[in-house]
mmCIF file of C-alpha atoms and ligand atoms in Angstrom:
data_model
loop_
_atom_site.group_PDB
_atom_site.id
_atom_site.type_symbol
_atom_site.label_atom_id
_atom_site.label_comp_id
_atom_site.label_asym_id
_atom_site.label_seq_id
_atom_site.Cartn_x
_atom_site.Cartn_y
_atom_site.Cartn_z
ATOM 1 C CA MET A 10 29.563 20.227 1.198
ATOM 2 C CA ILE A 11 26.028 19.347 2.241
ATOM 3 C CA LEU A 12 23.510 22.177 2.616
ATOM 4 C CA ILE A 13 20.546 21.334 4.870
ATOM 5 C CA ILE A 14 17.465 23.515 4.470
ATOM 6 C CA GLY A 15 14.882 23.442 7.274
ATOM 7 C CA ALA A 16 17.321 22.882 10.149
ATOM 8 C CA SER A 17 14.736 23.774 12.809
ATOM 9 C CA GLY A 18 12.394 20.892 11.938
ATOM 10 C CA GLN A 19 12.462 17.285 13.129
ATOM 11 C CA LEU A 20 14.331 15.938 10.117
ATOM 12 C CA GLY A 21 16.568 18.987 9.708
ATOM 13 C CA ASP A 22 17.623 18.784 13.344
ATOM 14 C CA SER A 23 18.402 15.050 13.040
ATOM 15 C CA LEU A 24 20.356 15.624 9.827
ATOM 16 C CA ALA A 25 22.473 18.385 11.339
ATOM 17 C CA LYS A 26 23.258 16.278 14.417
ATOM 18 C CA LEU A 27 24.153 13.241 12.334
ATOM 19 C CA CYS A 28 26.335 15.230 9.926
ATOM 20 C CA THR A 29 28.203 16.601 12.933
ATOM 21 C CA ALA A 30 28.543 13.100 14.460
ATOM 22 C CA GLN A 31 29.871 11.723 11.153
ATOM 23 C CA GLY A 32 32.248 14.639 10.666
ATOM 24 C CA LEU A 33 30.607 15.629 7.362
ATOM 25 C CA ASP A 34 31.195 19.069 5.914
ATOM 26 C CA HIS A 35 27.766 20.685 6.136
ATOM 27 C CA VAL A 36 25.825 23.886 6.723
ATOM 28 C CA ALA A 37 22.372 23.690 8.332
ATOM 29 C CA LEU A 38 20.097 26.687 7.740
ATOM 30 C CA ALA A 39 16.572 27.608 8.780
ATOM 31 C CA ARG A 40 14.235 30.543 8.289
ATOM 32 C CA PRO A 41 14.769 33.430 7.815
ATOM 33 C CA ALA A 42 18.173 32.594 6.248
ATOM 34 C CA VAL A 43 16.459 30.167 3.865
ATOM 35 C CA ASP A 44 12.765 30.660 3.164
ATOM 36 C CA LEU A 45 11.063 28.577 0.489
ATOM 37 C CA ALA A 46 8.586 31.419 0.032
ATOM 38 C CA GLN A 47 11.488 33.734 -0.870
ATOM 39 C CA PRO A 48 13.579 32.035 -3.557
ATOM 40 C CA GLU A 49 16.203 34.792 -3.453
ATOM 41 C CA THR A 50 17.207 33.469 0.010
ATOM 42 C CA LEU A 51 17.735 30.007 -1.522
ATOM 43 C CA ALA A 52 19.883 31.461 -4.305
ATOM 44 C CA ALA A 53 21.961 33.369 -1.772
ATOM 45 C CA ALA A 54 22.468 30.227 0.357
ATOM 46 C CA LEU A 55 23.624 28.177 -2.627
ATOM 47 C CA THR A 56 25.975 30.934 -3.763
ATOM 48 C CA ALA A 57 27.449 31.280 -0.275
ATOM 49 C CA THR A 58 27.899 27.572 0.490
ATOM 50 C CA LYS A 59 28.527 26.027 -2.979
ATOM 51 C CA PRO A 60 27.047 22.665 -1.963
ATOM 52 C CA THR A 61 27.419 19.412 -3.865
ATOM 53 C CA PHE A 62 24.306 18.111 -2.058
ATOM 54 C CA VAL A 63 21.242 20.068 -0.936
ATOM 55 C CA ILE A 64 18.817 18.349 1.443
ATOM 56 C CA ASN A 65 15.410 19.982 1.610
ATOM 57 C CA ALA A 66 14.031 19.053 5.041
ATOM 58 C CA ALA A 67 11.762 22.128 5.070
ATOM 59 C CA ALA A 68 8.086 21.996 4.220
ATOM 60 C CA TYR A 69 4.716 23.386 5.172
ATOM 61 C CA THR A 70 3.712 20.433 7.392
ATOM 62 C CA ALA A 71 0.570 21.659 9.204
ATOM 63 C CA VAL A 72 -1.818 19.268 7.446
ATOM 64 C CA ASP A 73 -5.121 20.702 8.679
ATOM 65 C CA ASN A 74 -4.046 24.371 8.617
ATOM 66 C CA ALA A 75 -3.094 23.967 4.964
ATOM 67 C CA GLU A 76 -6.803 23.834 4.064
ATOM 68 C CA SER A 77 -7.174 27.512 4.998
ATOM 69 C CA ASP A 78 -3.587 28.592 4.244
ATOM 70 C CA GLU A 79 -3.149 27.304 0.724
ATOM 71 C CA ALA A 80 -0.796 30.060 -0.445
ATOM 72 C CA ALA A 81 1.741 29.287 2.298
ATOM 73 C CA ALA A 82 1.411 25.532 1.717
ATOM 74 C CA MET A 83 2.001 26.037 -1.991
ATOM 75 C CA ALA A 84 5.080 28.183 -1.381
ATOM 76 C CA GLY A 85 6.541 25.713 1.119
ATOM 77 C CA ASN A 86 5.691 22.520 -0.728
ATOM 78 C CA HIS A 87 5.449 23.321 -4.421
ATOM 79 C CA THR A 88 6.797 26.604 -5.789
ATOM 80 C CA GLY A 89 9.640 26.880 -3.241
ATOM 81 C CA PRO A 90 10.956 23.348 -3.862
ATOM 82 C CA LYS A 91 10.602 23.944 -7.628
ATOM 83 C CA ALA A 92 12.765 27.067 -7.371
ATOM 84 C CA LEU A 93 15.247 25.133 -5.244
ATOM 85 C CA ALA A 94 15.426 22.365 -7.867
ATOM 86 C CA GLN A 95 16.071 24.936 -10.607
ATOM 87 C CA LEU A 96 18.885 26.444 -8.542
ATOM 88 C CA CYS A 97 20.356 22.985 -7.841
ATOM 89 C CA ALA A 98 20.247 22.164 -11.552
ATOM 90 C CA ALA A 99 22.062 25.402 -12.391
ATOM 91 C CA ALA A 100 24.673 24.725 -9.684
ATOM 92 C CA ASN A 101 24.989 21.014 -10.567
ATOM 93 C CA ALA A 102 24.143 20.092 -6.953
ATOM 94 C CA VAL A 103 22.232 16.911 -6.130
ATOM 95 C CA LEU A 104 18.879 17.713 -4.486
ATOM 96 C CA ILE A 105 17.477 15.324 -1.878
ATOM 97 C CA HIS A 106 13.869 16.357 -1.307
ATOM 98 C CA VAL A 107 11.380 14.856 1.138
ATOM 99 C CA SER A 108 7.728 14.152 0.371
ATOM 100 C CA THR A 109 4.895 12.307 2.017
ATOM 101 C CA ASP A 110 2.595 9.284 2.118
ATOM 102 C CA TYR A 111 -0.272 11.817 2.039
ATOM 103 C CA VAL A 112 0.123 12.085 -1.751
ATOM 104 C CA PHE A 113 -2.027 8.913 -1.763
ATOM 105 C CA ASP A 114 -5.715 8.511 -0.929
ATOM 106 C CA GLY A 115 -5.005 5.373 1.120
ATOM 107 C CA ASN A 116 -7.553 3.158 -0.615
ATOM 108 C CA LYS A 117 -5.161 0.695 -2.327
ATOM 109 C CA GLY A 118 -5.311 -1.849 0.474
ATOM 110 C CA ALA A 119 -1.637 -2.761 0.053
ATOM 111 C CA PRO A 120 1.693 -0.930 0.419
ATOM 112 C CA TYR A 121 2.054 1.757 -2.254
ATOM 113 C CA LEU A 122 4.690 1.586 -4.969
ATOM 114 C CA GLU A 123 6.355 4.677 -6.390
ATOM 115 C CA THR A 124 4.565 4.022 -9.671
ATOM 116 C CA ASP A 125 1.065 3.993 -8.142
ATOM 117 C CA ALA A 126 -1.256 6.854 -9.042
ATOM 118 C CA THR A 127 -1.367 9.661 -6.508
ATOM 119 C CA GLY A 128 -4.662 10.935 -5.120
ATOM 120 C CA PRO A 129 -4.131 13.428 -2.327
ATOM 121 C CA THR A 130 -7.107 14.057 -0.077
ATOM 122 C CA GLY A 131 -6.224 17.611 0.985
ATOM 123 C CA VAL A 132 -4.189 20.731 0.294
ATOM 124 C CA TYR A 133 -1.063 19.465 2.103
ATOM 125 C CA GLY A 134 -0.904 16.228 0.086
ATOM 126 C CA ARG A 135 -1.747 18.007 -3.161
ATOM 127 C CA THR A 136 0.905 20.697 -2.730
ATOM 128 C CA LYS A 137 3.496 18.040 -1.788
ATOM 129 C CA ARG A 138 2.546 15.990 -4.867
ATOM 130 C CA ASP A 139 2.721 19.089 -7.085
ATOM 131 C CA GLY A 140 6.151 19.833 -5.603
ATOM 132 C CA GLU A 141 7.364 16.364 -6.623
ATOM 133 C CA THR A 142 6.063 16.859 -10.161
ATOM 134 C CA ALA A 143 7.580 20.337 -10.439
ATOM 135 C CA ILE A 144 10.997 19.165 -9.217
ATOM 136 C CA LEU A 145 11.039 16.304 -11.707
ATOM 137 C CA ALA A 146 10.109 18.725 -14.506
ATOM 138 C CA THR A 147 13.458 20.486 -13.931
ATOM 139 C CA PRO A 148 16.733 18.908 -15.065
ATOM 140 C CA ALA A 149 17.927 18.672 -11.435
ATOM 141 C CA LYS A 150 19.665 15.552 -10.167
ATOM 142 C CA ALA A 151 16.815 14.990 -7.731
ATOM 143 C CA VAL A 152 16.158 12.166 -5.295
ATOM 144 C CA ILE A 153 12.663 12.473 -3.785
ATOM 145 C CA LEU A 154 11.981 10.443 -0.647
ATOM 146 C CA ARG A 155 8.381 9.919 0.426
ATOM 147 C CA THR A 156 8.216 9.223 4.124
ATOM 148 C CA ALA A 157 5.466 8.979 6.756
ATOM 149 C CA TRP A 158 4.434 9.570 10.379
ATOM 150 C CA VAL A 159 7.738 11.294 11.283
ATOM 151 C CA TYR A 160 8.573 11.666 14.963
ATOM 152 C CA SER A 161 11.595 12.551 17.075
ATOM 153 C CA ALA A 162 12.541 13.984 20.459
ATOM 154 C CA HIS A 163 12.645 17.422 18.800
ATOM 155 C CA GLY A 164 9.591 19.369 17.685
ATOM 156 C CA LYS A 165 5.904 18.634 17.455
ATOM 157 C CA ASN A 166 4.809 15.071 16.739
ATOM 158 C CA PHE A 167 2.434 12.307 17.765
ATOM 159 C CA ALA A 168 4.765 10.759 20.377
ATOM 160 C CA ARG A 169 5.208 14.056 22.192
ATOM 161 C CA THR A 170 1.467 14.757 22.009
ATOM 162 C CA MET A 171 0.624 11.326 23.472
ATOM 163 C CA LEU A 172 3.123 11.583 26.339
ATOM 164 C CA THR A 173 1.988 15.107 27.205
ATOM 165 C CA ALA A 174 -1.725 14.209 27.064
ATOM 166 C CA GLY A 175 -1.158 11.002 29.013
ATOM 167 C CA ARG A 176 0.287 12.957 31.924
ATOM 168 C CA LYS A 177 -2.868 15.040 32.174
ATOM 169 C CA LEU A 178 -5.620 12.556 31.317
ATOM 170 C CA PRO A 179 -6.227 8.999 32.574
ATOM 171 C CA HIS A 180 -8.097 8.063 29.395
ATOM 172 C CA LEU A 181 -7.193 8.878 25.768
ATOM 173 C CA ARG A 182 -9.075 8.073 22.566
ATOM 174 C CA VAL A 183 -6.861 7.215 19.583
ATOM 175 C CA VAL A 184 -7.794 6.386 15.987
ATOM 176 C CA ALA A 185 -7.377 2.675 15.262
ATOM 177 C CA ASP A 186 -8.485 2.447 11.622
ATOM 178 C CA GLN A 187 -5.629 4.311 9.885
ATOM 179 C CA ARG A 188 -2.619 2.177 8.965
ATOM 180 C CA GLY A 189 0.883 3.394 8.271
ATOM 181 C CA THR A 190 4.472 3.336 9.483
ATOM 182 C CA PRO A 191 5.946 5.563 12.175
ATOM 183 C CA THR A 192 9.330 6.800 11.005
ATOM 184 C CA ALA A 193 12.023 8.119 13.316
ATOM 185 C CA ALA A 194 13.560 11.322 11.964
ATOM 186 C CA ALA A 195 17.006 10.025 12.964
ATOM 187 C CA ASP A 196 16.509 6.840 10.921
ATOM 188 C CA LEU A 197 15.427 8.847 7.885
ATOM 189 C CA ALA A 198 18.404 11.177 8.362
ATOM 190 C CA ALA A 199 20.747 8.168 8.472
ATOM 191 C CA ALA A 200 19.151 6.816 5.279
ATOM 192 C CA ILE A 201 19.656 10.182 3.537
ATOM 193 C CA LEU A 202 23.332 10.282 4.505
ATOM 194 C CA ALA A 203 23.725 6.681 3.306
ATOM 195 C CA ILE A 204 22.211 7.720 -0.045
ATOM 196 C CA ILE A 205 24.684 10.602 -0.265
ATOM 197 C CA ALA A 206 27.549 8.234 0.564
ATOM 198 C CA ARG A 207 26.393 5.894 -2.201
ATOM 199 C CA ILE A 208 26.170 8.719 -4.754
ATOM 200 C CA ARG A 209 29.638 9.919 -3.761
ATOM 201 C CA GLU A 210 30.984 6.399 -4.176
ATOM 202 C CA THR A 211 29.431 5.621 -7.565
ATOM 203 C CA GLY A 212 29.006 9.062 -9.075
ATOM 204 C CA TRP A 213 25.565 10.185 -10.240
ATOM 205 C CA ARG A 214 23.536 7.581 -12.145
ATOM 206 C CA ALA A 215 20.312 8.102 -14.096
ATOM 207 C CA GLU A 216 18.550 5.487 -11.930
ATOM 208 C CA TYR A 217 19.015 7.694 -8.857
ATOM 209 C CA ARG A 218 16.682 10.361 -10.229
ATOM 210 C CA GLY A 219 13.053 10.110 -9.169
ATOM 211 C CA ILE A 220 10.801 9.053 -6.329
ATOM 212 C CA PHE A 221 11.666 6.532 -3.604
ATOM 213 C CA HIS A 222 9.622 5.393 -0.630
ATOM 214 C CA ALA A 223 11.507 5.643 2.665
ATOM 215 C CA THR A 224 9.847 4.713 5.937
ATOM 216 C CA ASN A 225 10.850 2.508 8.820
ATOM 217 C CA GLN A 226 9.860 -1.147 8.301
ATOM 218 C CA GLY A 227 6.577 -2.651 9.443
ATOM 219 C CA GLU A 228 3.221 -1.082 10.084
ATOM 220 C CA THR A 229 0.747 -0.169 12.765
ATOM 221 C CA THR A 230 -2.214 2.117 13.431
ATOM 222 C CA TRP A 231 -2.171 5.370 15.403
ATOM 223 C CA HIS A 232 -3.660 3.380 18.286
ATOM 224 C CA GLY A 233 -0.933 0.736 17.932
ATOM 225 C CA PHE A 234 1.697 3.471 17.831
ATOM 226 C CA ALA A 235 0.243 5.052 20.982
ATOM 227 C CA ALA A 236 0.213 1.664 22.733
ATOM 228 C CA ALA A 237 3.884 1.126 21.844
ATOM 229 C CA ILE A 238 4.821 4.637 23.023
ATOM 230 C CA PHE A 239 3.140 4.056 26.390
ATOM 231 C CA GLU A 240 4.622 0.565 26.691
ATOM 232 C CA GLU A 241 8.113 2.018 26.283
ATOM 233 C CA ALA A 242 7.297 4.939 28.584
ATOM 234 C CA ALA A 243 5.979 2.593 31.288
ATOM 235 C CA LYS A 244 9.321 0.732 31.219
ATOM 236 C CA GLN A 245 10.888 4.091 32.029
ATOM 237 C CA GLY A 246 8.651 4.801 35.039
ATOM 238 C CA TYR A 247 5.780 6.656 33.319
ATOM 239 C CA GLN A 248 2.203 5.954 34.444
ATOM 240 C CA PRO A 249 0.368 5.172 31.169
ATOM 241 C CA PRO A 250 -3.258 6.193 30.564
ATOM 242 C CA HIS A 251 -5.942 3.870 29.239
ATOM 243 C CA ILE A 252 -6.125 4.241 25.448
ATOM 244 C CA GLU A 253 -9.451 3.603 23.791
ATOM 245 C CA PRO A 254 -9.452 2.623 20.095
ATOM 246 C CA ILE A 255 -11.795 4.832 18.057
ATOM 247 C CA THR A 256 -12.599 5.230 14.361
ATOM 248 C CA THR A 257 -11.703 8.075 12.016
ATOM 249 C CA ALA A 258 -15.409 8.987 12.029
ATOM 250 C CA ASP A 259 -15.158 9.512 15.807
ATOM 251 C CA TRP A 260 -12.311 12.022 15.332
ATOM 252 C CA PRO A 261 -13.180 14.327 12.416
ATOM 253 C CA THR A 262 -10.367 16.551 11.075
ATOM 254 C CA PRO A 263 -10.404 19.301 8.402
ATOM 255 C CA THR A 264 -8.308 17.059 6.119
ATOM 256 C CA ARG A 265 -9.360 13.456 5.564
ATOM 257 C CA ARG A 266 -6.374 11.193 6.324
ATOM 258 C CA PRO A 267 -5.539 8.215 4.078
ATOM 259 C CA PRO A 268 -6.870 5.068 5.801
ATOM 260 C CA ASP A 269 -3.887 2.966 4.703
ATOM 261 C CA SER A 270 -0.738 4.771 3.592
ATOM 262 C CA ARG A 271 1.819 1.989 3.946
ATOM 263 C CA LEU A 272 4.708 2.481 1.511
ATOM 264 C CA ASP A 273 6.656 -0.283 -0.207
ATOM 265 C CA CYS A 274 10.304 0.675 0.250
ATOM 266 C CA SER A 275 11.945 -2.030 -1.881
ATOM 267 C CA LYS A 276 13.064 0.372 -4.636
ATOM 268 C CA LEU A 277 15.206 2.279 -2.111
ATOM 269 C CA ARG A 278 16.857 -0.980 -1.095
ATOM 270 C CA GLN A 279 17.378 -2.125 -4.697
ATOM 271 C CA ILE A 280 18.792 1.118 -6.102
ATOM 272 C CA PHE A 281 20.676 2.565 -3.115
ATOM 273 C CA GLY A 282 21.142 -0.499 -0.882
ATOM 274 C CA VAL A 283 19.425 1.460 1.892
ATOM 275 C CA GLN A 284 16.807 0.097 4.287
ATOM 276 C CA LEU A 285 15.466 1.777 7.410
ATOM 277 C CA PRO A 286 15.193 -0.322 10.617
ATOM 278 C CA PRO A 287 11.910 -1.744 11.986
ATOM 279 C CA TRP A 288 9.722 1.066 13.318
ATOM 280 C CA ARG A 289 9.981 0.067 16.972
ATOM 281 C CA ALA A 290 13.788 0.031 17.002
ATOM 282 C CA SER A 291 14.292 3.752 17.679
ATOM 283 C CA LEU A 292 11.193 4.155 19.842
ATOM 284 C CA PRO A 293 12.800 3.507 23.277
ATOM 285 C CA THR A 294 15.496 6.144 22.694
ATOM 286 C CA ILE A 295 13.045 8.778 21.474
ATOM 287 C CA VAL A 296 10.518 8.097 24.235
ATOM 288 C CA GLY A 297 13.350 8.286 26.775
ATOM 289 C CA ALA A 298 14.490 11.647 25.404
ATOM 290 C CA LEU A 299 10.918 12.972 25.379
ATOM 291 C CA LEU A 300 10.391 11.890 28.985
ATOM 292 C CA GLN A 301 13.591 13.610 30.070
ATOM 293 C CA ALA A 302 12.742 16.865 28.289
HETATM 294 N N1 NAP B 14 5.975 15.105 10.129
HETATM 295 C C1 NAP B 14 5.446 14.084 9.483
HETATM 296 O O1 NAP B 14 4.704 13.275 10.060
HETATM 297 C C2 NAP B 14 5.745 13.856 8.034
HETATM 298 C C3 NAP B 14 5.100 12.801 7.363
HETATM 299 C C4 NAP B 14 5.391 12.592 6.011
HETATM 300 C C5 NAP B 14 6.296 13.401 5.367
HETATM 301 N N2 NAP B 14 6.874 14.427 6.039
HETATM 302 C C6 NAP B 14 7.807 15.284 5.308
HETATM 303 O O2 NAP B 14 9.069 15.151 5.912
HETATM 304 C C7 NAP B 14 9.791 16.378 5.796
HETATM 305 C C8 NAP B 14 10.331 16.779 7.136
HETATM 306 O O3 NAP B 14 9.233 16.931 8.016
HETATM 307 P P1 NAP B 14 9.422 17.280 9.562
HETATM 308 O O4 NAP B 14 8.493 16.411 10.317
HETATM 309 O O5 NAP B 14 10.857 17.329 9.900
HETATM 310 O O6 NAP B 14 8.802 18.760 9.561
HETATM 311 P P2 NAP B 14 8.696 19.803 10.750
HETATM 312 O O7 NAP B 14 9.294 19.276 11.999
HETATM 313 O O8 NAP B 14 7.298 20.303 10.752
HETATM 314 O O9 NAP B 14 9.661 20.955 10.226
HETATM 315 C C9 NAP B 14 9.345 21.666 9.084
HETATM 316 C C10 NAP B 14 10.476 22.623 8.844
HETATM 317 O O10 NAP B 14 10.177 23.343 7.656
HETATM 318 C C11 NAP B 14 10.412 24.704 7.924
HETATM 319 N N3 NAP B 14 9.604 25.522 7.039
HETATM 320 C C12 NAP B 14 8.261 25.610 6.947
HETATM 321 N N4 NAP B 14 7.921 26.455 5.967
HETATM 322 C C13 NAP B 14 9.095 26.921 5.443
HETATM 323 C C14 NAP B 14 9.430 27.829 4.429
HETATM 324 N N5 NAP B 14 8.497 28.483 3.717
HETATM 325 N N6 NAP B 14 10.735 28.065 4.161
HETATM 326 C C15 NAP B 14 11.696 27.442 4.874
HETATM 327 N N7 NAP B 14 11.454 26.581 5.861
HETATM 328 C C16 NAP B 14 10.157 26.325 6.131
HETATM 329 C C17 NAP B 14 10.076 24.905 9.382
HETATM 330 O O11 NAP B 14 10.686 26.061 9.811
HETATM 331 P P3 NAP B 14 10.153 26.977 11.021
HETATM 332 O O12 NAP B 14 10.778 26.370 12.252
HETATM 333 O O13 NAP B 14 10.674 28.320 10.680
HETATM 334 O O14 NAP B 14 8.656 26.899 11.003
HETATM 335 C C18 NAP B 14 10.698 23.636 9.953
HETATM 336 O O15 NAP B 14 12.090 23.778 10.094
HETATM 337 C C19 NAP B 14 8.825 17.352 5.139
HETATM 338 O O16 NAP B 14 9.059 17.390 3.771
HETATM 339 C C20 NAP B 14 7.469 16.747 5.390
HETATM 340 O O17 NAP B 14 6.521 17.130 4.410
HETATM 341 C C21 NAP B 14 6.644 14.670 7.361
#
């Protein structure tokens, strides 16, 4: 039994759909049934479902809002996941938890390894980093996947924002000096289910515990991502706007974003034999679904 927490989010939605498609025994729950700010709801869900795997796809993800809403960010990203890890340890369930590239400051100038020092630049990144540390301080069988730039046809994300704005405005300005890797929620969901399949096949191993980087392959900038989104959309009859490359300084935000948050995902491949596809592979399908919505 796989218990998915955060079923209403991009990743949670993809996980639930994929579990259904693969015929996997699962339960997908969202708030208020499971609320990371109310650990008693987590305990009740574990008691009711008796999972062997718990996937935490829930998090406080509003990066800028977190600056003025630290208590909620801490509950969603740190203390809630810690409580969940303690419950998983007590129930002997494997916890698959998701974290972020924003645990890094983005100044390395090369793809980050799991062993690199963290240096979050805001409350969101700090609470996510503290959640990782707290989970690994419990005895839980925990696999923590740091991902980045998640998008899908479901929920709020950069691709949806671009396509909506591009319908209204002939000219968009998009930041061209932040590097990273767009990651399709469906590709990350498939990677998580492949990890679960591997653990089921081999049994739990000590090397599975810890942090793994898990993004699609390749890299781009937000401007490059926007250009690719509009290129795919144009193939599907959409009239693309002009997109002007701008700098981070031209687009100030409450939280400073890491300028280069590329993640080296080779550990995931070495330990679990799992590799996500190149970042453009899922783009046509997601853009198509967004255009139809
Ligand atoms: N989105 C990105 O670009 C990105 C980048 C790097 C890493 N990540 C990480 O990837 C994971 C999945 O992200 P996503 O993009 O799928 O997120 P998302 O679409 O924003 O969904 C977040 C989910 O978390 C739920 N949630 C928020 N606070 C909660 C709480 N206190 N208790 C229970 N559920 C709560 C939300 O529920 P409601 O519907 O009730 O609000 C929603 O279902 C997260 O761990 C995130 O930090 C995301």
